[in-house]
mmCIF file with all atom_site columns, N, CA and C in Angstrom:
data_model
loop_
_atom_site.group_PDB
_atom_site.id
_atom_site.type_symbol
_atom_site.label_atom_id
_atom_site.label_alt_id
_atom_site.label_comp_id
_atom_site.label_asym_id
_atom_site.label_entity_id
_atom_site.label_seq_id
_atom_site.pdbx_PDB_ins_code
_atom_site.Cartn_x
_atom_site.Cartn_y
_atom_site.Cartn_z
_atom_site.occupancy
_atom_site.B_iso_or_equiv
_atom_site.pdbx_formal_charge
_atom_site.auth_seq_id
_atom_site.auth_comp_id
_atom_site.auth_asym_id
_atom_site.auth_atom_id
_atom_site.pdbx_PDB_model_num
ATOM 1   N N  . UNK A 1 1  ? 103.707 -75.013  -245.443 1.00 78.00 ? 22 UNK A N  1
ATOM 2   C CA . UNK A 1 1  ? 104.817 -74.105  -245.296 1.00 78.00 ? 22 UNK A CA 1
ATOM 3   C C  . UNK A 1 1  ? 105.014 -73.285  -246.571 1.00 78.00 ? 22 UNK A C  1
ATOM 4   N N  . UNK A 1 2  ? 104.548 -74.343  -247.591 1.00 83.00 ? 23 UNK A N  1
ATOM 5   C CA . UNK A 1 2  ? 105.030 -72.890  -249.355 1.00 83.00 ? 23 UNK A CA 1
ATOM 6   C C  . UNK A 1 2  ? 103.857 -72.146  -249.025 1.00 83.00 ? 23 UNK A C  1
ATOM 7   N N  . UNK A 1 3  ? 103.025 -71.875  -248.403 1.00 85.00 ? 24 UNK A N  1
ATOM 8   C CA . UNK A 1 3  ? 101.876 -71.195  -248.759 1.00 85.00 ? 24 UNK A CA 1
ATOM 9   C C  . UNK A 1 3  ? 102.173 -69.654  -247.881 1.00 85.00 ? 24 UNK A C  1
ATOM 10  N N  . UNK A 1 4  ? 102.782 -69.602  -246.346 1.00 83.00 ? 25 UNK A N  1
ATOM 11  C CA . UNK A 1 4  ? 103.307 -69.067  -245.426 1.00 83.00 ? 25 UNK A CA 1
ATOM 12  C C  . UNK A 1 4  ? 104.616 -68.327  -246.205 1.00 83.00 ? 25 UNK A C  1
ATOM 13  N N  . UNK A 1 5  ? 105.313 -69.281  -246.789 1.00 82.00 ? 26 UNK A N  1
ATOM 14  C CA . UNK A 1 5  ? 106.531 -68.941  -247.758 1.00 82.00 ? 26 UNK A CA 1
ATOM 15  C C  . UNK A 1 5  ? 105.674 -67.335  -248.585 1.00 82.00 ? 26 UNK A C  1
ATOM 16  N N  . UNK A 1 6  ? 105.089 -67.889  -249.374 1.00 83.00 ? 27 UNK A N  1
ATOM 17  C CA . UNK A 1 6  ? 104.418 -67.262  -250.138 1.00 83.00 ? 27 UNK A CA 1
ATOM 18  C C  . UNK A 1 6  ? 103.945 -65.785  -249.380 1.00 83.00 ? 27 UNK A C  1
ATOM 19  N N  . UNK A 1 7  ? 103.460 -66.247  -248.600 1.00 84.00 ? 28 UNK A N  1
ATOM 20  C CA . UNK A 1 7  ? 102.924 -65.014  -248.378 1.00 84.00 ? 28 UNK A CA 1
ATOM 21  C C  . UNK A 1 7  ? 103.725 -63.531  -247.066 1.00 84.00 ? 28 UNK A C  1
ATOM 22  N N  . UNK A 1 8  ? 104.527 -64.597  -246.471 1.00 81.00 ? 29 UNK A N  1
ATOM 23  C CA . UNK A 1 8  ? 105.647 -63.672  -246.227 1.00 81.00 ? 29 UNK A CA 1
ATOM 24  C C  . UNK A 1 8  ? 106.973 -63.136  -246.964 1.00 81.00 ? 29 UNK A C  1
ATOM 25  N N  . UNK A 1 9  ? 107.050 -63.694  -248.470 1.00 82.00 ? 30 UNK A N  1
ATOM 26  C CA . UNK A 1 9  ? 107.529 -63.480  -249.331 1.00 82.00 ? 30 UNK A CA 1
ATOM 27  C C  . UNK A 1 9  ? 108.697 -63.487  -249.087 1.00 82.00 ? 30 UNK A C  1
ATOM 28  N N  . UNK A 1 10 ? 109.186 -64.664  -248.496 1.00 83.00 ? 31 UNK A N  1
ATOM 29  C CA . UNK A 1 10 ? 110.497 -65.589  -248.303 1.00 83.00 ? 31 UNK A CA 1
ATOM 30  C C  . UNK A 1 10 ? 110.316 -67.180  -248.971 1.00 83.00 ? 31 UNK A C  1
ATOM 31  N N  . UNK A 1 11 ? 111.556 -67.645  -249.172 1.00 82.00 ? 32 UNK A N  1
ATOM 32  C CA . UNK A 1 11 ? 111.623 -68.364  -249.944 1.00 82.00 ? 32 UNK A CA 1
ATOM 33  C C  . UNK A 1 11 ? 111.159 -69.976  -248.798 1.00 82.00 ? 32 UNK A C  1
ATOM 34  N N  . UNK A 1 12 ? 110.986 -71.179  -249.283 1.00 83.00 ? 33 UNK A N  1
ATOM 35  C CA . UNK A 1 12 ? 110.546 -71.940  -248.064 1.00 83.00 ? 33 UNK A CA 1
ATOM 36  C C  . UNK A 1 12 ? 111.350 -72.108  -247.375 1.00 83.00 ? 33 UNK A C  1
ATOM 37  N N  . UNK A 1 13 ? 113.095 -72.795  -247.585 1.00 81.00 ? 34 UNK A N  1
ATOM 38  C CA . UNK A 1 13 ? 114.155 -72.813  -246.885 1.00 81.00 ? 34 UNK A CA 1
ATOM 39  C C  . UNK A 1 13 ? 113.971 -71.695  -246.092 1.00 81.00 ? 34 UNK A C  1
ATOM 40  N N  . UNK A 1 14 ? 114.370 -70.450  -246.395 1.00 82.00 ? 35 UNK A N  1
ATOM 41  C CA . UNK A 1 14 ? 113.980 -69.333  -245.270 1.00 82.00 ? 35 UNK A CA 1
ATOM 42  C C  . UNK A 1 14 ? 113.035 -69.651  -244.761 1.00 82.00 ? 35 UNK A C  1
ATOM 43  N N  . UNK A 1 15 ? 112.088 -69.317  -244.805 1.00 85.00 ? 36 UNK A N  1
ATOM 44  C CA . UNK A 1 15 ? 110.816 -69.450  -243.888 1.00 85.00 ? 36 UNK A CA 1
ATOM 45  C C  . UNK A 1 15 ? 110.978 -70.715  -242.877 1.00 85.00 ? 36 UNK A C  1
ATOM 46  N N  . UNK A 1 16 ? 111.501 -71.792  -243.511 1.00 84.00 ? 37 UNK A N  1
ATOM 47  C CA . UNK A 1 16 ? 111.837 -72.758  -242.641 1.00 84.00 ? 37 UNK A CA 1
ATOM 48  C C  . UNK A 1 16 ? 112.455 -72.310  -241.318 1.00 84.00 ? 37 UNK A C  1
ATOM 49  N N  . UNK A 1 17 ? 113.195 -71.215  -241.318 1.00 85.00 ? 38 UNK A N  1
ATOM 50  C CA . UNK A 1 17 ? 114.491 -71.265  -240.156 1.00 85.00 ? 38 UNK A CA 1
ATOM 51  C C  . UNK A 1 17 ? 113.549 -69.825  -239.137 1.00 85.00 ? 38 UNK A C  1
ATOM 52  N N  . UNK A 1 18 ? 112.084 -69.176  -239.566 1.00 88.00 ? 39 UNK A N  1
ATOM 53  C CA . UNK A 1 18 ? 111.418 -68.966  -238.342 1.00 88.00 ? 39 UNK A CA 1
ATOM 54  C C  . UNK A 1 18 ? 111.218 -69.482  -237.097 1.00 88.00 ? 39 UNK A C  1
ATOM 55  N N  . UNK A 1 19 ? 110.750 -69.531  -236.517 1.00 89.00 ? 40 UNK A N  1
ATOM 56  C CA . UNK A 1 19 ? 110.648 -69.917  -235.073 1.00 89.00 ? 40 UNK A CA 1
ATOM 57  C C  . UNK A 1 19 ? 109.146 -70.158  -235.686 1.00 89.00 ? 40 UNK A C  1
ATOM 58  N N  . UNK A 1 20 ? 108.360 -70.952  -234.291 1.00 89.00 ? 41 UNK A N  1
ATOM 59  C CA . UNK A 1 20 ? 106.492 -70.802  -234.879 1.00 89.00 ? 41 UNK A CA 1
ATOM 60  C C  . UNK A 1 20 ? 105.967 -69.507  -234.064 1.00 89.00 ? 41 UNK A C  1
ATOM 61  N N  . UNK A 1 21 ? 106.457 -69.204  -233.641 1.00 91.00 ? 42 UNK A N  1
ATOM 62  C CA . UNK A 1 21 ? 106.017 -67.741  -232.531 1.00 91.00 ? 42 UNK A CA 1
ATOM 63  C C  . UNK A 1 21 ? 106.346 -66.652  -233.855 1.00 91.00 ? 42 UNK A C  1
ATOM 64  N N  . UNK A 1 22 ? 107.454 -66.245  -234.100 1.00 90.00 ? 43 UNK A N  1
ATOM 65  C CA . UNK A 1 22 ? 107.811 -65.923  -235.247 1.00 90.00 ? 43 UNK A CA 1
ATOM 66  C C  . UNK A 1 22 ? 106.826 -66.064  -236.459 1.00 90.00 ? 43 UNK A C  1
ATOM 67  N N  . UNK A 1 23 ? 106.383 -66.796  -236.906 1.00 87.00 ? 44 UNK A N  1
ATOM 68  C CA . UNK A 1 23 ? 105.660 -67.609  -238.457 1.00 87.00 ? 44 UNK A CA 1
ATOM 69  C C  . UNK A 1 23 ? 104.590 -66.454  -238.058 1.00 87.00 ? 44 UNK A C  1
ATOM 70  N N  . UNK A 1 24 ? 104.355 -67.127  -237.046 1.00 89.00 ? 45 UNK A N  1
ATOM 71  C CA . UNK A 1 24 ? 102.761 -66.579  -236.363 1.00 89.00 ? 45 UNK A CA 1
ATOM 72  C C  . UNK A 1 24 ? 102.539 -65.314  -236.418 1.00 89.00 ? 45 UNK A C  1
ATOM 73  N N  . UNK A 1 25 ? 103.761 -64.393  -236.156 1.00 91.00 ? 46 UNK A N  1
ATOM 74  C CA . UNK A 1 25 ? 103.188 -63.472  -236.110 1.00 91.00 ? 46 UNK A CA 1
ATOM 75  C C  . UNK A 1 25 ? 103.739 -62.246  -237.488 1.00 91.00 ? 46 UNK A C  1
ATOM 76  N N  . UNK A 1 26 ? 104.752 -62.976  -238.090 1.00 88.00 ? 47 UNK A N  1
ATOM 77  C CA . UNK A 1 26 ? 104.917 -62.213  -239.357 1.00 88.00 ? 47 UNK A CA 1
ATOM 78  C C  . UNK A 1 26 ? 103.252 -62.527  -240.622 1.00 88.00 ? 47 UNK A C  1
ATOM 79  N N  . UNK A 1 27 ? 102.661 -63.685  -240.309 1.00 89.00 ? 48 UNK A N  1
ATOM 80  C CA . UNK A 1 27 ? 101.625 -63.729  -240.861 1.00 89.00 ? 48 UNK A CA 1
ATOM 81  C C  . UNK A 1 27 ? 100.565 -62.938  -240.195 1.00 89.00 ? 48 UNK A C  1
ATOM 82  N N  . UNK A 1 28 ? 100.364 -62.678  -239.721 1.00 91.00 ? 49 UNK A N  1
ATOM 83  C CA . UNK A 1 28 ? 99.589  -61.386  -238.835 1.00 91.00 ? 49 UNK A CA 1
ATOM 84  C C  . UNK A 1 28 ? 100.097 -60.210  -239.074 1.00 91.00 ? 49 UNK A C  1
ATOM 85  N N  . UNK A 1 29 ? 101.011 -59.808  -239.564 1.00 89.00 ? 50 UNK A N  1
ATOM 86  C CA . UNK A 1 29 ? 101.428 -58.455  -240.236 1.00 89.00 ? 50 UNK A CA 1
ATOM 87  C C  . UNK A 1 29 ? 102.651 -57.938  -239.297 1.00 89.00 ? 50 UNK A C  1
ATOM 88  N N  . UNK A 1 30 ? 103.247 -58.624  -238.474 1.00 90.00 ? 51 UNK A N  1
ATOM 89  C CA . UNK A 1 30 ? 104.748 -58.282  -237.592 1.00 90.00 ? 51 UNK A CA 1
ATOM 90  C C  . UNK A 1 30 ? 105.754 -57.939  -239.017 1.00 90.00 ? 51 UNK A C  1
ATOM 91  N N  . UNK A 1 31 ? 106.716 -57.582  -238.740 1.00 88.00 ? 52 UNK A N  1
ATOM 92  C CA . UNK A 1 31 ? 108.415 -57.540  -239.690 1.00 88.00 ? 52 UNK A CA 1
ATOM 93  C C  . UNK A 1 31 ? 108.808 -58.745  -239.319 1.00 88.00 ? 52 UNK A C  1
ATOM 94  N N  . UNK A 1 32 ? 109.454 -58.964  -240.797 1.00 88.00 ? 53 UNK A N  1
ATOM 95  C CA . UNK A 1 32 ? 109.913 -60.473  -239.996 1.00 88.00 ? 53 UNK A CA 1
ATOM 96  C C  . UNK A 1 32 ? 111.128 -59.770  -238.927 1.00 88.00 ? 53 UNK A C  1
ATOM 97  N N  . UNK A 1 33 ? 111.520 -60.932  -238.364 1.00 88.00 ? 54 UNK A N  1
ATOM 98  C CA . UNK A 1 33 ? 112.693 -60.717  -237.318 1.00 88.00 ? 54 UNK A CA 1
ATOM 99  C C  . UNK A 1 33 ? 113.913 -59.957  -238.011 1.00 88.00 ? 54 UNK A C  1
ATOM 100 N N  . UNK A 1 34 ? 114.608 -59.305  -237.616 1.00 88.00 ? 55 UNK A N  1
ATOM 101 C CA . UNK A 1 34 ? 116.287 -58.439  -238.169 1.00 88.00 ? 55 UNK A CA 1
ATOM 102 C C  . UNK A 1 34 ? 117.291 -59.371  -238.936 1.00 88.00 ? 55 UNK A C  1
ATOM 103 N N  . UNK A 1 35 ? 116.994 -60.355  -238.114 1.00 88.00 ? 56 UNK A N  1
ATOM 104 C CA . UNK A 1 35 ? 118.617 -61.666  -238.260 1.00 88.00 ? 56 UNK A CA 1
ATOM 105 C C  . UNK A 1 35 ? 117.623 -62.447  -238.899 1.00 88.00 ? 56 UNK A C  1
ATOM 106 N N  . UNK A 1 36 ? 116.634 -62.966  -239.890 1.00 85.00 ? 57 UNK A N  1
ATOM 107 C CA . UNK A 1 36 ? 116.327 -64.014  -240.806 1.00 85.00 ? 57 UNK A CA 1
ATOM 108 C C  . UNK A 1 36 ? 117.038 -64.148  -241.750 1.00 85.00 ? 57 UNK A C  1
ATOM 109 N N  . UNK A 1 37 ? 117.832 -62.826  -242.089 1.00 82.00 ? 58 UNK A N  1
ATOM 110 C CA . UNK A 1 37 ? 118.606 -63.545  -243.879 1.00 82.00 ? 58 UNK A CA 1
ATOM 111 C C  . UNK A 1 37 ? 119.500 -64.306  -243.092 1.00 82.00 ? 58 UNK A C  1
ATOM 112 N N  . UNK A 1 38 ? 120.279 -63.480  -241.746 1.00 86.00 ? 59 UNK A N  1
ATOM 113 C CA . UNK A 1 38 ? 121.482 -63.771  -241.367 1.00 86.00 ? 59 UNK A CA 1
ATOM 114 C C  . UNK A 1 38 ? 121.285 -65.292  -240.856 1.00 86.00 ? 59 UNK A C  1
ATOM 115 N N  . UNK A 1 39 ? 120.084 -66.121  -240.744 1.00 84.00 ? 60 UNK A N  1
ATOM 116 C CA . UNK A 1 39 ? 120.177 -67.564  -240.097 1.00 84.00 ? 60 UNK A CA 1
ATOM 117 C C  . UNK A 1 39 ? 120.691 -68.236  -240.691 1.00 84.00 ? 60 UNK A C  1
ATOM 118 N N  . UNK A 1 40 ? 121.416 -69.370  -240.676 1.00 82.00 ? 61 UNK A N  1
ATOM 119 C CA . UNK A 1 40 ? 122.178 -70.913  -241.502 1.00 82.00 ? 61 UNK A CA 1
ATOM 120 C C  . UNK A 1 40 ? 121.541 -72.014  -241.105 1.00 82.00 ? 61 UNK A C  1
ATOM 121 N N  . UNK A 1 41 ? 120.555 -72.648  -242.357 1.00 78.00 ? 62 UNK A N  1
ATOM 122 C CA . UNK A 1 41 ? 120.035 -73.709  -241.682 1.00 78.00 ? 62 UNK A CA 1
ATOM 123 C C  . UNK A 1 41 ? 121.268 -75.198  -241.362 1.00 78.00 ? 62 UNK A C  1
ATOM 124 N N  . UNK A 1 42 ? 119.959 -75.695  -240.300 1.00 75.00 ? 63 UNK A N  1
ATOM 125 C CA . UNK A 1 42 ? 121.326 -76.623  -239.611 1.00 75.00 ? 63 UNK A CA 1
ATOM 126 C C  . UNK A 1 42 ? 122.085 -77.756  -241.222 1.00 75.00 ? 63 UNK A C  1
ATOM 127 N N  . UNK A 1 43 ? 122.833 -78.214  -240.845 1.00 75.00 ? 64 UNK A N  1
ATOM 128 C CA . UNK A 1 43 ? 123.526 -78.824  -242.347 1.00 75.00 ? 64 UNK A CA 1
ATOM 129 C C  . UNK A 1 43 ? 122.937 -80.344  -241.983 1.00 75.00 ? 64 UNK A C  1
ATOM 130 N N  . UNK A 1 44 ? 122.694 -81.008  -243.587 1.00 78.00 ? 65 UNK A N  1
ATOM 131 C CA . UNK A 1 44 ? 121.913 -82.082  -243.142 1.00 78.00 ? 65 UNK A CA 1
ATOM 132 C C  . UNK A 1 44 ? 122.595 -83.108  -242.601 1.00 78.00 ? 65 UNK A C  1
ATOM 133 N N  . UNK A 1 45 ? 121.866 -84.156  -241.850 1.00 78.00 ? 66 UNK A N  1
ATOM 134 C CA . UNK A 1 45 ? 122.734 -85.233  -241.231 1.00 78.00 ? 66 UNK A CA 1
ATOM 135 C C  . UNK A 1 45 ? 123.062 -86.360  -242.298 1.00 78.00 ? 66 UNK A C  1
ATOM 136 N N  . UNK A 1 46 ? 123.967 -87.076  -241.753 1.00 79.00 ? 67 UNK A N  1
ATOM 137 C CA . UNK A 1 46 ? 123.810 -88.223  -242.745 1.00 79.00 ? 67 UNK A CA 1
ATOM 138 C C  . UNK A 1 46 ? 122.469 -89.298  -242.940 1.00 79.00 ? 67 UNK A C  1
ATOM 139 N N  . UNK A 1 47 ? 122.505 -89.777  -243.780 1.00 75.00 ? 68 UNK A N  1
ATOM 140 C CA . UNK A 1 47 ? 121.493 -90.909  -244.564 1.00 75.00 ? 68 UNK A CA 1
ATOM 141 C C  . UNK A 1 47 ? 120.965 -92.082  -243.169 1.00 75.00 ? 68 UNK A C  1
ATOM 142 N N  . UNK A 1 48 ? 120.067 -92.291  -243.098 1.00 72.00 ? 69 UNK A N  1
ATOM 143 C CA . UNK A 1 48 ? 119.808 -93.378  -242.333 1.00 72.00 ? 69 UNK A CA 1
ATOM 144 C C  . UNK A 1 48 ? 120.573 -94.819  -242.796 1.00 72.00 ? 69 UNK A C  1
ATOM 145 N N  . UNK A 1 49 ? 120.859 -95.489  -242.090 1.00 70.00 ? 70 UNK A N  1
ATOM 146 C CA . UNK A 1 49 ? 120.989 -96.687  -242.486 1.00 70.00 ? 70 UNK A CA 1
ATOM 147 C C  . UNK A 1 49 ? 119.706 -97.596  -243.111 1.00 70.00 ? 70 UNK A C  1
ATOM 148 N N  . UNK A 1 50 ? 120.315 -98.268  -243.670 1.00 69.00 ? 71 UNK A N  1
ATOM 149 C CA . UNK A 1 50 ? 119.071 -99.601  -244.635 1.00 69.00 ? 71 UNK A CA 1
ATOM 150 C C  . UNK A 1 50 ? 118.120 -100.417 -243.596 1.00 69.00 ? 71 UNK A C  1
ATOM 151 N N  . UNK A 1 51 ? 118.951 -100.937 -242.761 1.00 68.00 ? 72 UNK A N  1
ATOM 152 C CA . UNK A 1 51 ? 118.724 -101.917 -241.826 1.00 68.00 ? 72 UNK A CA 1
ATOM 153 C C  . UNK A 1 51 ? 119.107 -101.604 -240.512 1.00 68.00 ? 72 UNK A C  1
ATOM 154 N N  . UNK A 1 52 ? 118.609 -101.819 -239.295 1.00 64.00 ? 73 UNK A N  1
ATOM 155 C CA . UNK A 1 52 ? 118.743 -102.104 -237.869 1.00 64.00 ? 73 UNK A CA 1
ATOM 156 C C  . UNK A 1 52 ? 118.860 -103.392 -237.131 1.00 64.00 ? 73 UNK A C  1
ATOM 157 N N  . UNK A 1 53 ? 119.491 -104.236 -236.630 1.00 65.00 ? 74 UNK A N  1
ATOM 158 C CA . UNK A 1 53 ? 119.480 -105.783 -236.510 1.00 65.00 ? 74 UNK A CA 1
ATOM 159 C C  . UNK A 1 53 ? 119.969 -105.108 -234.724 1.00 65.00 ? 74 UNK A C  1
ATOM 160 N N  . UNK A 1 54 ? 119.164 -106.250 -233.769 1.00 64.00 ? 75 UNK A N  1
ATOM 161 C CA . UNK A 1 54 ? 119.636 -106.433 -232.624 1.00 64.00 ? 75 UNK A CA 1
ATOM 162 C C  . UNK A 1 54 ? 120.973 -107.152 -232.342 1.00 64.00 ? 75 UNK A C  1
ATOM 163 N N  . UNK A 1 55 ? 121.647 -106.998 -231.855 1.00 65.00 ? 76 UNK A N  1
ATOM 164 C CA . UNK A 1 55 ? 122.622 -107.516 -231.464 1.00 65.00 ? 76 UNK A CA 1
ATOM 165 C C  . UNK A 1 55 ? 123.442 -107.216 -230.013 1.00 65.00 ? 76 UNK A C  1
ATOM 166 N N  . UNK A 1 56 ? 123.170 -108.684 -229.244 1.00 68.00 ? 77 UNK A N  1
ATOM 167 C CA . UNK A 1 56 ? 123.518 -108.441 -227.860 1.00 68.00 ? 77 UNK A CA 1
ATOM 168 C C  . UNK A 1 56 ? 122.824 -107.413 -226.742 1.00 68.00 ? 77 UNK A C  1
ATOM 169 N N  . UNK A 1 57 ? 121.428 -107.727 -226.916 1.00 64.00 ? 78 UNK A N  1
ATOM 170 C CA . UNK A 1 57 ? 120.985 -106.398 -226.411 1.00 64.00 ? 78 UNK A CA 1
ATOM 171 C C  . UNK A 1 57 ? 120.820 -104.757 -226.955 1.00 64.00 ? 78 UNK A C  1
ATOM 172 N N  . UNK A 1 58 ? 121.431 -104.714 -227.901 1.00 65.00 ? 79 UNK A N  1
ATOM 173 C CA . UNK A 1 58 ? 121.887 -103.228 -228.354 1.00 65.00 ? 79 UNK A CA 1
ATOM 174 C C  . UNK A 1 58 ? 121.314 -103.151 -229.787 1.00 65.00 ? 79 UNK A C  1
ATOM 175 N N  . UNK A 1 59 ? 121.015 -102.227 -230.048 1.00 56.00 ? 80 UNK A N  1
ATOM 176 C CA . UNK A 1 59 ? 120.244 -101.500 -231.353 1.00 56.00 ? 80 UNK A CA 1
ATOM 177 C C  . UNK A 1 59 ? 121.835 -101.651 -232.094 1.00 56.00 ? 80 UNK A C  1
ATOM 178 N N  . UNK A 1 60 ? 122.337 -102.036 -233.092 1.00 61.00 ? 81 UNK A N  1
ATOM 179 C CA . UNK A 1 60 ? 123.477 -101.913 -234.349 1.00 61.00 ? 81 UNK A CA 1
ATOM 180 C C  . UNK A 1 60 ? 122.508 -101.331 -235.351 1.00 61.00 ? 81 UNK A C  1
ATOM 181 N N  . UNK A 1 61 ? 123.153 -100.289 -235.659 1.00 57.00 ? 82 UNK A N  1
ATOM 182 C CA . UNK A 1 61 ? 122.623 -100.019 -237.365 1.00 57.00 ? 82 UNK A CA 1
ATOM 183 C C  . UNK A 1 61 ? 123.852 -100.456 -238.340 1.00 57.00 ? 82 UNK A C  1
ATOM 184 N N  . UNK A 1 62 ? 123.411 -101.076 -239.519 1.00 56.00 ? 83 UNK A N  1
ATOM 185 C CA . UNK A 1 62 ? 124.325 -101.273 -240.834 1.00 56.00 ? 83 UNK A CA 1
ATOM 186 C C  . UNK A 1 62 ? 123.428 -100.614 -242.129 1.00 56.00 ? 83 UNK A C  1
ATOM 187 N N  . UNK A 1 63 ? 124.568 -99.963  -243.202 1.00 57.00 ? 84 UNK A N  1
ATOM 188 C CA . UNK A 1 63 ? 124.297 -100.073 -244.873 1.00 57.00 ? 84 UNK A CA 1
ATOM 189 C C  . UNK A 1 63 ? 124.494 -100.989 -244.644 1.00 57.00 ? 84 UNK A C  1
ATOM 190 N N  . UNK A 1 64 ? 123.597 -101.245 -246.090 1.00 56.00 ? 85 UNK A N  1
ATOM 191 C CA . UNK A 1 64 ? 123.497 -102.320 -247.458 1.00 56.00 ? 85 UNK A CA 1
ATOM 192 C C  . UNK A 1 64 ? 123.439 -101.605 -248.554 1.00 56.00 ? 85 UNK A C  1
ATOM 193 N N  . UNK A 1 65 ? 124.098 -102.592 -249.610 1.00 58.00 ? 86 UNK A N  1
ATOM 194 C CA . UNK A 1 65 ? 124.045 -102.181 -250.899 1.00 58.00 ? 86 UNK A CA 1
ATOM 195 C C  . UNK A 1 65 ? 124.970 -101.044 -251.227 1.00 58.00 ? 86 UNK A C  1
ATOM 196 N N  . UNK A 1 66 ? 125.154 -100.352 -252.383 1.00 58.00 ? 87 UNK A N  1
ATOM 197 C CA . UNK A 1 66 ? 125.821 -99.336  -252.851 1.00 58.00 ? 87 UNK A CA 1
ATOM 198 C C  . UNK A 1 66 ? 126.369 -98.268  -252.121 1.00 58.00 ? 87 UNK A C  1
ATOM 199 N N  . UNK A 1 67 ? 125.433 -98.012  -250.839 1.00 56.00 ? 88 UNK A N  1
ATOM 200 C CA . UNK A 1 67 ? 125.840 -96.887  -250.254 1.00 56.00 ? 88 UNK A CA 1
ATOM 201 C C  . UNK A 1 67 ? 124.650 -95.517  -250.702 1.00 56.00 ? 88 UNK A C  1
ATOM 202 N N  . UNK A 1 68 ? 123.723 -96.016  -251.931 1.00 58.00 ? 89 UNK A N  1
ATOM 203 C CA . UNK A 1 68 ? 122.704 -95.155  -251.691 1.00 58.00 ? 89 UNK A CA 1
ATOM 204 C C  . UNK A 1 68 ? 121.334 -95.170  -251.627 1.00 58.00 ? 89 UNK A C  1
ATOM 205 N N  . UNK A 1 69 ? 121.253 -94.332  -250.484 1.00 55.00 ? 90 UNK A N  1
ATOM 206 C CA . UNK A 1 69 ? 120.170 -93.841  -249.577 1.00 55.00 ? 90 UNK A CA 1
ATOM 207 C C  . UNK A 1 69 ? 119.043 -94.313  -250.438 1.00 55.00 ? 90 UNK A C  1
ATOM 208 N N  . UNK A 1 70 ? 118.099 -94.968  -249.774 1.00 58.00 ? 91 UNK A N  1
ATOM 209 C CA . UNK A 1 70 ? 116.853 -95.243  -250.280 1.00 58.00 ? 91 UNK A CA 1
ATOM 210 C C  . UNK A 1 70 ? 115.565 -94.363  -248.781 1.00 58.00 ? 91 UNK A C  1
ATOM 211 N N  . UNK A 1 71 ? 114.249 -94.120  -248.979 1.00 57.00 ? 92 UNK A N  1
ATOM 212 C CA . UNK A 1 71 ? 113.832 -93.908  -248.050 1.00 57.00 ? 92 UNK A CA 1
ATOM 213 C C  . UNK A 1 71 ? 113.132 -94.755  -247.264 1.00 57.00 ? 92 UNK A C  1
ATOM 214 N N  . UNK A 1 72 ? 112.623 -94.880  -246.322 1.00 58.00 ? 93 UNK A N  1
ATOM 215 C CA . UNK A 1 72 ? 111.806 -95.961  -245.151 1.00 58.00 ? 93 UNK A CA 1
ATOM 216 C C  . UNK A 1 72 ? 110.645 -96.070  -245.366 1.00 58.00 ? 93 UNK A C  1
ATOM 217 N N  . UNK A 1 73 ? 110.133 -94.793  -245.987 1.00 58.00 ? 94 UNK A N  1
ATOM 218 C CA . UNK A 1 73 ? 108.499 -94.125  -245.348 1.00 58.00 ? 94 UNK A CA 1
ATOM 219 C C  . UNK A 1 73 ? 108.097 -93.747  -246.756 1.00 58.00 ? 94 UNK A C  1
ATOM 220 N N  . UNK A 1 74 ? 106.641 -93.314  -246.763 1.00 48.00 ? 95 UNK A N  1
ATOM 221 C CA . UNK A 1 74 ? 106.230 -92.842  -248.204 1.00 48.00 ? 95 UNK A CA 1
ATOM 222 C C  . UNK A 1 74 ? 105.822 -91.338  -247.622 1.00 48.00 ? 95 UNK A C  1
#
């Protein structure tokens, strides 16, 4: 995506909020779309929880610890 960034000479956040039909074809030499400055990317969600434990049938999520966010995945 920085490379696309780059070369449609928007920043990546912007470039992020293209469409892929869009991406596609401002890299092929289209304008970007009218309304790209005007987009708001969506606002982020909250933090995953630490842990997931079954209970009663049902998925529960809980924090642990401090309250900050560690990640799951590498």
């Amino acid at each position: 995506m920085r490379e696309a960034a780059r070369r449609v000479e928007l920043g990546v956040e912007r470039a992020g909020l293209l469409r892929w039909p869009e991406l596609v074809a401002v890299l092929e030499g289209a304008a970007l779309p009218a309304d790209v400055h005007a987009r708001v990317p969506e606002p982020e969600s909250p933090p995953l929880p630490d842990a997931f434990r079954l209970a009663g049938g049902e998925v529960v999520a809980e924090r642990t610890g401090s309250g900050a966010a560690r990640g799951v995945s590498g």
